C-alpha positions as MATLAB code, in Angstrom:
seq = 'MKVILNEDVKTLGEEGDVKNVANGYARNYLLPRNLAVPYNEATVAIFEGRKAEIEARKEQKRKDSASLKEKLEASPIEITMPAAANGKLYAAVTSHVVAEALAKQGFNIERKRIEIAGSSIKSTGNYKVTVKLYESQTAELHVAIKAQTVEGQEAKAEPKKEKKAEEPKAEETKAE';
ca = [
      -0.111   -0.051    0.384;
       1.310    3.408   -0.790;
       1.219    5.798    2.200;
       2.051    9.258    2.137;
       4.306   10.392    6.086;
       2.199   12.651    8.488;
       5.256   13.019   10.724;
       8.620   10.940   11.066;
       8.839    7.467   10.910;
      12.114    6.711   12.479;
      12.244    2.417   10.627;
      10.442    4.062    7.680;
      10.824    7.841    7.139;
      10.017   11.916    7.823;
       6.987   13.766    6.784;
       6.076   13.819    3.479;
       7.967   10.757    2.394;
       5.959    8.928   -0.134;
       6.759    5.041    1.299;
       5.165    1.794   -0.152;
       4.516   -0.480    2.829;
       2.886   -3.904    3.472;
      -1.307   -3.899    3.392;
      -1.598   -4.883    7.507;
       1.333   -2.813    8.368;
      -0.374    0.295    7.247;
      -3.943   -0.345    8.405;
      -2.829   -1.852   11.753;
      -0.166    1.103   12.770;
       0.594    3.351   10.093;
      -3.030    4.765    9.448;
      -4.984    4.348   13.161;
      -2.021    6.623   14.895;
      -1.992    9.280   12.223;
       1.532    8.475   10.814;
       0.680    8.444    7.697;
      -2.921    9.028    5.011;
      -3.052    6.963    1.573;
      -1.775    8.127   -1.208;
      -4.665    9.478   -3.616;
      -5.209   12.290   -5.493;
      -6.323   14.952   -2.858;
      -3.633   13.172   -0.205;
      -1.496   14.696   -2.522;
      -2.691   17.998   -3.166;
      -2.586   18.833    0.945;
       0.953   17.894    1.756;
       1.853   19.948   -1.970;
       0.355   23.085   -0.281;
       2.598   22.018    3.194;
       6.017   21.354    0.869;
       7.663   24.498    1.080;
       6.215   24.010    5.290;
       7.785   19.913    5.100;
      10.842   21.650    3.609;
      11.483   24.480    5.426;
      11.788   21.878    9.123;
      13.954   19.534    6.717;
      15.999   22.510    6.384;
      16.457   23.663   10.738;
      17.137   20.145   11.096;
      20.537   20.098    9.406;
      21.309   23.173   10.974;
      21.007   22.033   14.459;
      22.702   18.422   12.861;
      25.911   20.580   11.791;
      26.163   22.445   14.692;
      25.633   19.760   16.938;
      28.389   18.111   14.368;
      30.454   21.077   16.273;
      30.340   20.898   19.612;
      30.601   17.306   19.161;
      34.506   17.335   17.755;
      35.167   19.909   19.865;
      35.301   18.414   23.058;
      36.976   15.710   23.896;
      35.497   12.429   26.222;
      37.471   10.719   28.855;
      36.027    7.826   30.099;
      37.993    6.046   33.226;
      37.524    2.448   33.455;
      38.829   -0.467   35.546;
      41.614   -1.836   34.044;
      44.367   -4.813   33.902;
      48.479   -3.448   34.461;
      48.438   -3.898   30.590;
      45.647   -1.762   29.855;
      43.693   -3.868   29.255;
      39.810   -3.115   30.325;
      37.532   -5.859   32.224;
      34.658   -4.329   31.072;
      34.080   -3.499   27.061;
      33.398    0.058   26.662;
      30.545   -0.064   24.108;
      27.814    2.854   23.244;
      26.269    2.705   25.571;
      28.502    3.934   28.319;
      29.944    6.432   25.551;
      26.343    7.655   25.380;
      26.652    8.062   29.063;
      29.120    9.382   29.353;
      28.135   12.695   26.741;
      24.882   13.163   28.474;
      26.998   14.268   31.599;
      28.614   16.406   28.915;
      24.949   18.174   27.935;
      24.475   15.877   24.801;
      21.308   13.716   24.562;
      22.030   11.196   21.563;
      21.004    7.346   21.732;
      23.332    5.045   21.892;
      22.086    3.046   18.293;
      23.421    6.136   16.806;
      26.888    6.155   18.170;
      28.775    3.956   16.025;
      32.668    2.123   17.165;
      35.165    0.179   15.120;
      34.462   -3.338   16.572;
      31.256   -2.637   18.471;
      33.523   -2.010   21.860;
      37.037   -0.880   23.113;
      38.907   -3.590   24.857;
      41.752   -1.540   26.192;
      42.888    1.924   27.197;
      43.891    4.774   24.661;
      43.146    7.107   22.358;
      40.617    6.079   19.763;
      37.703    8.029   17.340;
      34.206    7.002   17.646;
      31.401    8.121   14.826;
      27.691    9.268   15.743;
      25.192    9.647   12.966;
      23.110   12.678   12.650;
      20.750   13.423   10.568;
      20.174   11.905    6.718;
      24.485   11.487    6.131;
      25.145   14.182    8.322;
      28.285   11.680   11.055;
      30.976   13.697   13.900;
      34.190   12.281   14.549;
      34.661   12.019   18.107;
      37.975   11.487   20.417;
      37.432    9.460   22.698;
      40.053    8.753   25.540;
      39.947    5.426   27.317;
      41.861    6.232   30.827;
      42.204    3.330   33.003;
      41.261    3.606   36.814;
      43.477    2.519   39.777;
      41.459    0.472   41.952;
      43.245    1.040   45.635;
      42.515   -2.923   46.856;
      44.322   -4.386   44.200;
      47.193   -1.485   45.130;
      47.238   -2.021   48.963;
      46.940   -6.098   48.587;
      50.121   -6.044   46.125;
      51.760   -3.730   48.620;
      51.777   -6.317   52.591;
      52.889   -9.378   49.894;
      56.183   -7.765   49.340;
      56.537   -6.965   52.566;
      56.087  -10.023   53.640;
      58.505  -11.791   50.864;
      61.266   -9.158   51.785;
      61.039  -10.179   55.947;
      61.144  -14.275   54.762;
      64.007  -14.384   54.132;
      65.284  -12.996   57.585;
      64.063  -15.118   59.371;
      65.261  -18.141   56.826;
      68.744  -16.171   57.734;
      68.244  -16.110   60.693;
      67.418  -20.193   61.538;
      69.894  -20.704   59.326;
      72.593  -19.535   62.229;
];
């Protein structure tokens, strides 16, 4: 069934787009929720009249996306995660972790829009992460993954060294 979208539908398209969808999807989901209208001469005429308004909204979205891109690329992200001494992380950095870090900086970006090469980061270092914005625009973020110092591990490591240093003294006294 051919329909014209009345609103933006995430998985389908934007307002004013003409789409071919399954009859059941149109009848049971799009039409009852007023997300789309059937494609016919009357609805085409209505959307032709609203074309300038729809294009103005799309242009505003493009401008917002461009400004968001500049802001994202200008602010590097630093994430501190627990890691082993060799730099390997105990928990991987995923798009969800990056989205939370962006939220702390005031950016509200869905985790589905964040792409990490290899789907996750598993060691410390500097990485580039891509964020999909409006249409084909993307922003490239610089993410620095730092190792978190765990106090419990350092405290446990130090007494072991002291015990080893004391043990040879005790053996030397026994030998004498």
